[in-house]
XYZ file of C-alpha atoms in Angstrom:
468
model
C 126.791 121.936 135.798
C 127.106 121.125 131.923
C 124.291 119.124 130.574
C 124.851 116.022 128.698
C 123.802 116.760 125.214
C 122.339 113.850 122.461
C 124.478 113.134 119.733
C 124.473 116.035 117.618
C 123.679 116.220 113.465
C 127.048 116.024 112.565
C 127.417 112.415 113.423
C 123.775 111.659 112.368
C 124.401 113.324 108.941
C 127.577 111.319 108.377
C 125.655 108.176 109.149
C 122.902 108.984 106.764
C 125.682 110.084 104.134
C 127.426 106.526 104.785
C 123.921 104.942 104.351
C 123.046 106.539 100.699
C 126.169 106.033 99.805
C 126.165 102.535 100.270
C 122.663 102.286 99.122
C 123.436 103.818 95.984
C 126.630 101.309 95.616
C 124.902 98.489 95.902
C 121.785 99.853 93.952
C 124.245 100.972 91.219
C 126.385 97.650 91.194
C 123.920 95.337 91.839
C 121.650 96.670 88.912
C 124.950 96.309 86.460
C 125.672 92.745 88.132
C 122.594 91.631 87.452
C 122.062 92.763 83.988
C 125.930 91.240 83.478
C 124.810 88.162 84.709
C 121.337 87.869 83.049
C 123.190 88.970 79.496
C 125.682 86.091 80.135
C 123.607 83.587 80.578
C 120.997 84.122 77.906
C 124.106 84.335 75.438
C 125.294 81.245 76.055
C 121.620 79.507 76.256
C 121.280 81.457 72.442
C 124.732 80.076 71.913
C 123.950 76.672 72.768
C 119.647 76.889 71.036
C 122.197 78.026 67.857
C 124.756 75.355 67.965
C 121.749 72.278 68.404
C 119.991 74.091 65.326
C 122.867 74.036 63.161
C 123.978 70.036 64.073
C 119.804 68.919 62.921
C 120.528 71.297 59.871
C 123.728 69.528 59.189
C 122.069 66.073 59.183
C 119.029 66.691 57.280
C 121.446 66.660 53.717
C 118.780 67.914 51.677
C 116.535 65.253 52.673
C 113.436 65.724 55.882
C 114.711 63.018 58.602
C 112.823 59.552 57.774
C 109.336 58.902 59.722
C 109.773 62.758 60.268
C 112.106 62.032 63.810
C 115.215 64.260 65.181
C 117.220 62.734 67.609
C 117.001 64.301 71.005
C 119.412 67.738 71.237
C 121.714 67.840 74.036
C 122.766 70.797 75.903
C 119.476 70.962 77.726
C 118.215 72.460 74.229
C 114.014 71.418 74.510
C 112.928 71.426 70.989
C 114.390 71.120 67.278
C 111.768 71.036 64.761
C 112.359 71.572 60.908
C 109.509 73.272 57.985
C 109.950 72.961 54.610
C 109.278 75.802 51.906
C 105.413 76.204 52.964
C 106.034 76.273 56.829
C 104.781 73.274 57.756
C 106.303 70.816 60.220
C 108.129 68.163 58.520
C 110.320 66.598 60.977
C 110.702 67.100 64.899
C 112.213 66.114 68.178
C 108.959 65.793 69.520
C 105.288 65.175 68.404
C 105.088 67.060 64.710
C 101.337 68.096 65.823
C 102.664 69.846 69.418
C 105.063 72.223 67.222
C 104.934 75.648 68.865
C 103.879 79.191 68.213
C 107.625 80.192 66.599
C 106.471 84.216 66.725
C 106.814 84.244 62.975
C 110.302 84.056 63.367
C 112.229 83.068 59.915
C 116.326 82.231 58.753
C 117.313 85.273 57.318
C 117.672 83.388 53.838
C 119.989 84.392 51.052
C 120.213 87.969 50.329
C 117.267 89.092 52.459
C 117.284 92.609 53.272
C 119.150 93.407 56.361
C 120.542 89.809 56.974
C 124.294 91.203 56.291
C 125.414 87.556 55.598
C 124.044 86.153 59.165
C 122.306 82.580 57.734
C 120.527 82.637 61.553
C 118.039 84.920 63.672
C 117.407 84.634 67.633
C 114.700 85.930 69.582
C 113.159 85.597 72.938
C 109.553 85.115 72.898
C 107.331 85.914 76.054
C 105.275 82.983 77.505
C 102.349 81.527 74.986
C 100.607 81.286 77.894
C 99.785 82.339 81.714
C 101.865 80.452 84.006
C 104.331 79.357 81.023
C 107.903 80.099 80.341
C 110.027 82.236 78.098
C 111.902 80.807 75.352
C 114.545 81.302 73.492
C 114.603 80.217 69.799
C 117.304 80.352 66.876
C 116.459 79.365 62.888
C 118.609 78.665 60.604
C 118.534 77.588 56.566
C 119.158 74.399 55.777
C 120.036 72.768 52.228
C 117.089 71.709 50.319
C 114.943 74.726 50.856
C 114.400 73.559 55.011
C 114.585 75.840 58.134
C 115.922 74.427 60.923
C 114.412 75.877 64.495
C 115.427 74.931 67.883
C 113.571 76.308 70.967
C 115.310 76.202 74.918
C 113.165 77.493 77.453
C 114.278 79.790 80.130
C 113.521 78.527 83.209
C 116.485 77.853 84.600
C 118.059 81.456 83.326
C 114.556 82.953 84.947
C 115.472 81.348 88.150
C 118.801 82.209 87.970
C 118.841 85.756 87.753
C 115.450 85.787 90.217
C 117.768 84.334 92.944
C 120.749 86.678 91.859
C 117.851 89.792 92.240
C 116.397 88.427 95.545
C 120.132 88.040 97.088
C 120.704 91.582 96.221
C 117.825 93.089 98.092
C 118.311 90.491 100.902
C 122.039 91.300 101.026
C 121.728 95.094 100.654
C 119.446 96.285 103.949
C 122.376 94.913 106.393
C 125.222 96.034 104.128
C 123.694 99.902 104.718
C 123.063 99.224 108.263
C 126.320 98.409 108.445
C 127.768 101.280 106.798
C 125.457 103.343 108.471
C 126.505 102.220 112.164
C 130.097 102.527 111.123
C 129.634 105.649 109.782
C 128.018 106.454 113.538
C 130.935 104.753 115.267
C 133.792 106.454 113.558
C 132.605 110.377 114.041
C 131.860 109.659 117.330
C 135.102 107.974 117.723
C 136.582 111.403 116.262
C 134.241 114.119 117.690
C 135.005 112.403 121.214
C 137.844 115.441 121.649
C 135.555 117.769 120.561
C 133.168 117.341 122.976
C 135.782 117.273 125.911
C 136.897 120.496 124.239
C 133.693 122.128 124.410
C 132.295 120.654 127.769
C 135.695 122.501 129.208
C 135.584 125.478 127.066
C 131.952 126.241 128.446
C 133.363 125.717 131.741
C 135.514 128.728 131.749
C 133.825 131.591 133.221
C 135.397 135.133 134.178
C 136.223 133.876 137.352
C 138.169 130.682 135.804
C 139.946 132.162 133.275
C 143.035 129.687 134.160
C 141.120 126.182 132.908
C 142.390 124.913 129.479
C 141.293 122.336 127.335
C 142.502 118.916 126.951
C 144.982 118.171 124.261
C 144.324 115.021 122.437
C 147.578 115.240 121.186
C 149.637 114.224 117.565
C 149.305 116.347 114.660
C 145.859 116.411 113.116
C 143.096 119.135 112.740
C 141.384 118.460 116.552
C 144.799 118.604 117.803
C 145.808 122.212 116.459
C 142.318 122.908 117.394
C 143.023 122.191 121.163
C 146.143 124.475 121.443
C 144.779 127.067 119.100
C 141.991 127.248 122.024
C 144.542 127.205 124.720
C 146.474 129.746 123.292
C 143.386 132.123 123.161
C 143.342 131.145 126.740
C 146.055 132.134 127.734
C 146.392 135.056 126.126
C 142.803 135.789 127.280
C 143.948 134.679 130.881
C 146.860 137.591 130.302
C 144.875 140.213 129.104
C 142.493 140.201 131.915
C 144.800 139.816 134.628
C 146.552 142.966 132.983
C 143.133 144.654 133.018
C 142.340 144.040 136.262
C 145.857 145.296 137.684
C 145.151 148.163 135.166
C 141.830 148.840 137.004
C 143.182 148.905 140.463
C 146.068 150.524 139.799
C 144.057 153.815 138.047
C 141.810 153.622 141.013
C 144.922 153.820 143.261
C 145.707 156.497 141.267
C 142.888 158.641 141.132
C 142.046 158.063 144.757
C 145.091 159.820 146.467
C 144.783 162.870 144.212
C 140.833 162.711 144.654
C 141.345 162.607 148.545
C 144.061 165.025 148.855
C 141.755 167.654 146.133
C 138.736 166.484 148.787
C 141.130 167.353 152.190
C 142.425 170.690 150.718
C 138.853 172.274 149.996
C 137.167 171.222 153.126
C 140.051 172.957 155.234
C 139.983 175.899 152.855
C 136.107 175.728 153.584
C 136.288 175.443 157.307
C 138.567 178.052 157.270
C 135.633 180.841 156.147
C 138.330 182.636 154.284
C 140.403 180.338 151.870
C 143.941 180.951 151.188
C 145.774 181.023 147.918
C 147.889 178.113 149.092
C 145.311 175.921 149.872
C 143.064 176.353 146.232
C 146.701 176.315 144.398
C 147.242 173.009 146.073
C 144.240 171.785 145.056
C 144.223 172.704 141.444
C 147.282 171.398 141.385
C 145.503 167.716 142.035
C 143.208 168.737 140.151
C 145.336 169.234 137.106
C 147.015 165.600 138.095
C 144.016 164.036 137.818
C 143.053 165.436 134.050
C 146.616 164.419 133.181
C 146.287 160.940 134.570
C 142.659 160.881 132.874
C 144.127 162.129 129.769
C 146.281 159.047 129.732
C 144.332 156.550 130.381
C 141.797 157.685 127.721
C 144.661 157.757 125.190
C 145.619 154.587 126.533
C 142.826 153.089 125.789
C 142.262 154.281 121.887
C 145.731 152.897 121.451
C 144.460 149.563 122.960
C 141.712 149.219 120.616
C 141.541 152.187 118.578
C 142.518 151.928 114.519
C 146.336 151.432 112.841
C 147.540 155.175 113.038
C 148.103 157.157 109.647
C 151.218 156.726 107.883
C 152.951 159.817 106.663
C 156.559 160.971 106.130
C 157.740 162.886 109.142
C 161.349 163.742 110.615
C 162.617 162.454 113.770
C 165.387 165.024 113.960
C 162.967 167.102 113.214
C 160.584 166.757 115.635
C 162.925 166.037 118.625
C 164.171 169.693 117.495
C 160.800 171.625 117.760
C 160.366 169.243 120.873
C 163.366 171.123 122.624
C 162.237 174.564 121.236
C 159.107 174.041 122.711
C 161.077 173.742 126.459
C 162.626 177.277 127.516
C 164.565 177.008 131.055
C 164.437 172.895 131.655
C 165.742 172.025 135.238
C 168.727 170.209 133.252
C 170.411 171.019 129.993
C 168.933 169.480 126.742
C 171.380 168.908 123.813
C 170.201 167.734 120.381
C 172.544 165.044 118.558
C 171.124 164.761 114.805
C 173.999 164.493 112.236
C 171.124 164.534 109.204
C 167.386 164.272 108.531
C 166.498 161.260 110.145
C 162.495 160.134 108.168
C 160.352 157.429 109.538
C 156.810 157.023 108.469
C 154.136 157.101 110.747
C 151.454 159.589 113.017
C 153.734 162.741 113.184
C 151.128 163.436 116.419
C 151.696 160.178 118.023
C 155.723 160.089 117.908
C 155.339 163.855 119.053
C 154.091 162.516 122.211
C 156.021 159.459 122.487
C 159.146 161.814 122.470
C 157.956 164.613 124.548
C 157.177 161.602 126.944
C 160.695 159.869 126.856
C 161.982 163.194 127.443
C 159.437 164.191 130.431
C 160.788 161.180 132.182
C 164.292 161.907 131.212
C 163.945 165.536 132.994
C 162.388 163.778 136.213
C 165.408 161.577 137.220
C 168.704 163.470 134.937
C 171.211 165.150 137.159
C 173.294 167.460 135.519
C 171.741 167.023 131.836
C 169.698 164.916 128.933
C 170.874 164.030 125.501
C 168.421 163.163 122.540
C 169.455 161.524 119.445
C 168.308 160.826 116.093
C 169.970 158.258 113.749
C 169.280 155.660 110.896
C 169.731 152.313 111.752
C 170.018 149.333 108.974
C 168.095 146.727 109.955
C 169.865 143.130 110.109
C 168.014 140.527 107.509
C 166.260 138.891 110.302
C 164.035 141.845 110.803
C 162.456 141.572 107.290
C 163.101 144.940 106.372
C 165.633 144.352 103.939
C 166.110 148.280 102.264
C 164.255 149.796 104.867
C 165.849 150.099 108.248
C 164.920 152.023 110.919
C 164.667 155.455 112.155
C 165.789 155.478 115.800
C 165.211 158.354 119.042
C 167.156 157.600 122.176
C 166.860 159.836 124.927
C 169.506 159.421 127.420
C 169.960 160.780 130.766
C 172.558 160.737 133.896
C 169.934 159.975 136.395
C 170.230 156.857 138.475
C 169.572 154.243 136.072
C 167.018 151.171 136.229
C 168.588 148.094 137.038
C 168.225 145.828 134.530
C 166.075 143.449 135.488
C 163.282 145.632 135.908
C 164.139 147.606 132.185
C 161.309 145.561 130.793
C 158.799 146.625 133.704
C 159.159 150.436 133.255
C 156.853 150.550 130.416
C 154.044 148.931 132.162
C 151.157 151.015 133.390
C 151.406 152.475 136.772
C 155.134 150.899 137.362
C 157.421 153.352 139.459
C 160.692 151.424 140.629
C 160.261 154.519 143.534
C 156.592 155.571 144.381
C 157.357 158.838 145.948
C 159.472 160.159 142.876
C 156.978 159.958 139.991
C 154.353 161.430 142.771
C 156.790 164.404 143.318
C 157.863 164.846 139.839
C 154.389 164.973 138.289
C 154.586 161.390 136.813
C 151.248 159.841 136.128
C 153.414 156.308 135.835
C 151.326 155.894 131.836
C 153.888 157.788 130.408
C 156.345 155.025 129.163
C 153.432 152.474 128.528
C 152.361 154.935 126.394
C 155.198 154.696 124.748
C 155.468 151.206 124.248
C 151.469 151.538 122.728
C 152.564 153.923 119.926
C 156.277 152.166 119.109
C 153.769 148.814 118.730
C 151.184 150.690 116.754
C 153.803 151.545 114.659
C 155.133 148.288 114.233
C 158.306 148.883 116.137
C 159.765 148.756 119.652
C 160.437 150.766 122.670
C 163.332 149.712 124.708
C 165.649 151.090 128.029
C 169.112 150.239 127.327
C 172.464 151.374 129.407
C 174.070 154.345 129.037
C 176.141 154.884 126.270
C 178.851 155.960 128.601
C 178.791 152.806 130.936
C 177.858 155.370 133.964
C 174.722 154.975 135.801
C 172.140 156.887 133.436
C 169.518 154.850 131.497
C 168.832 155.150 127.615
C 165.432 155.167 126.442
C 165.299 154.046 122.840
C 162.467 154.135 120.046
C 162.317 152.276 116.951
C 160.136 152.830 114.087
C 159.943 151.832 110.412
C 162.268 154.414 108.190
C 160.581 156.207 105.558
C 161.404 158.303 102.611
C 164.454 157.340 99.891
């Protein structure tokens, strides 16, 4: 039973990515927001302190307003007050005594040192007191030796960008909640076929090698992820249903000749005085089984064992020292090799893929066997463009394999009829080997019909050419 498992990180680190991210958005944008905002608005209250210090300056021509009075500025500006030459307070919107600590601000004046023509300086000044306000004040020359100075306090800009601060922090803990839970929503949303895919994937055992995965379907990365899996399935599912019929089939195999060997030497041993028949038929088995175990073990370093060496070697060659090396076959061998024929590849390996085609060739031939060696060109869907093949067919009068099982004769253990590869010697590995060492190589083993349209078979061999 597969245990229900709590969300894993992967969806709890996106959410916590999703959440800084948006907390460093809003921490970013709100910071530049509210310093936009906050610049804005003291500009235009400078802007507007400026504008009401520059209309008293404009009405004072030369002369202090009479009984020392301004008229009241507008523009919510809160105080205009003007000094003459020795600073004092000669004229005022308000009471001359209640005139303000100015921060020793003063009008540039003409040609003071880094005025660079400005007739007007601005400043902030911080609260005169505790629990007072900020204000903003301008001064500006007037004519007749006067400097005009108008004051606006910042209250309402204070409050302003106070609320714009306090909506920011109030605004941003649900904004990252919210990208945070969407965050969440969305990779589980997408990991949901992921975890069907591995809840089924730990499902398969030995014993259920046929289960497959679900396929979300469409085109994206989970998707190809899905059949990518299956495919390893199957081929999985392939590979150890060939294994197992590999496995019974060498037991099969090595059971008769291991009961027959067993038979034979208990009746030679009953007998007191063994005879020569009975100990030749059982080394006979004997020698079955070492060919049969032989086999198998090569069998299984060309299963898994490394890409073979890769040297020039001669087909016509070696199918020529092949023959030599049989004096008196049942059948006549004849040789058909018009000109060197090189390949590259294990010289051993193809020595034994021949001498195997040809074994079986002897078995089932009639009145004789034919082995050639040729060049073939290989057609522009192969690849090998200037390459081409080099090509041994070994082709006998025998019977023939019908051609729907052509394909099955190089399988292990496959005898279209038992009793001859028994008879004959046959271990029933010697075409699969074959097939092994053509792959290895990187070409193909093939039965084909007889060149003559009787009933023999043609075994054929392909590997990659070699040499000029």
């Amino acid at each position: 039973m597969i245990r229900k498992t709590r969300p894993g990180p992967l969806r709890r680190r996106a959410a916590l990515a999703a959440a800084l991210a948006m907390a460093a958005v809003l921490g970013a944008g709100g910071l530049w927001l509210y310093t936009l905002l906050r610049a804005n608005l003291l500009d235009n209250t400078t802007g507007r302190t400026e504008l009401a210090a520059r209309k008293a300056a404009a009405q004072l021509d030369g002369h202090a307003a009479p009984g020392g009075r301004l008229p009241a500025p507008e523009s919510g500006v809160d105080l205009v007050l003007v000094r003459d030459a020795q600073g004092r307070t000669v004229a005022s919107t308000g009471d001359l005594g209640d005139a303000p600590d100015l921060g020793g601000l003063r009008p540039p004046g003409p040609g003071a040192p880094g005025a660079s023509g400005e007739d007007s300086r601005s400043a902030v000044l911080p609260p005169a007191r505790p629990g007072a306000e900020r204000r903003a004040v301008v001064a500006v020359e007037a004519p007749g030796g006067y400097e005009v100075y108008a004051v606006t306090v910042l209250g309402d800009v204070d409050d302003a960008t106070r609320a714009i601060a306090l909506g920011l922090l109030a605004g941003a803990p649900p904004l990252i909640g919210f990208a945070a839970a969407l965050a969440w929503w969305v990779t589980g949303h997408a990991l949901r076929p992921v975890t069907a895919i591995r809840t089924e994937l730990a499902a398969v055992t030995a014993s259920e090698l046929d289960r497959r995965v679900p396929d979300p379907g469409g085109a994206d990365e989970i998707a190809r992820l899905a059949r990518t899996v299956n495919d390893t399935l199957d081929r999985l599912e392939r590979s150890d249903a060939r294994q197992r019929q590999f496995t019974a089939d060498a037991s099969h195999e090595l059971r008769n000749p291991l009961a027959a060997v067993r038979s034979r030497l208990e009746v030679a041993l009953a007998q007191g005085n063994p005879d020569r028949e009975s100990v030749a038929a059982a080394l006979a088995d004997t020698e079955r089984l070492q060919r049969i175990a032989a086999d198998l073990l090569l069998l299984a370093r060309l299963d898994g064992g490394p890409v073979p060496r890769t040297e020039p070697v001669d087909l016509a060659l070696l199918a020529a020292e092949d023959l030599a090396r049989r004096p008196g076959p049942r059948v006549p061998l004849r040789l058909d090799a018009q000109a060197p024929v090189p390949a590259a590849g294990d010289p051993a390996r193809l020595e034994r893929a021949l001498a195997n085609l040809v074994d079986n060739a002897l078995r089932h031939a009639r009145t004789g066997v034919v082995v050639r060696a040729a060049t073939e060109s290989a057609p522009p869907a192969d690849g090998r463009a200037g390459g081409g093949w080099a090509v041994l067919e070994v082709e006998d009068d025998g019977p023939g394999i019908p051609a729907a099982d052509r394909d099955r004769v190089f399988e292990r253990f496959v005898r279209l009829d038992p009793d001859r590869g028994r008879a004959g010697g046959g271990t029933g590995l010697g075409l699969a080997i074959v097939r092994e060492i053509a792959r290895a190589h990187g070409g193909e083993a093939r039965a084909l019909p007889s060149r003559g349209g009787g009933s023999g078979i043609r075994l054929v061999l392909r590997v990659p050419a070699g040499g000029p």
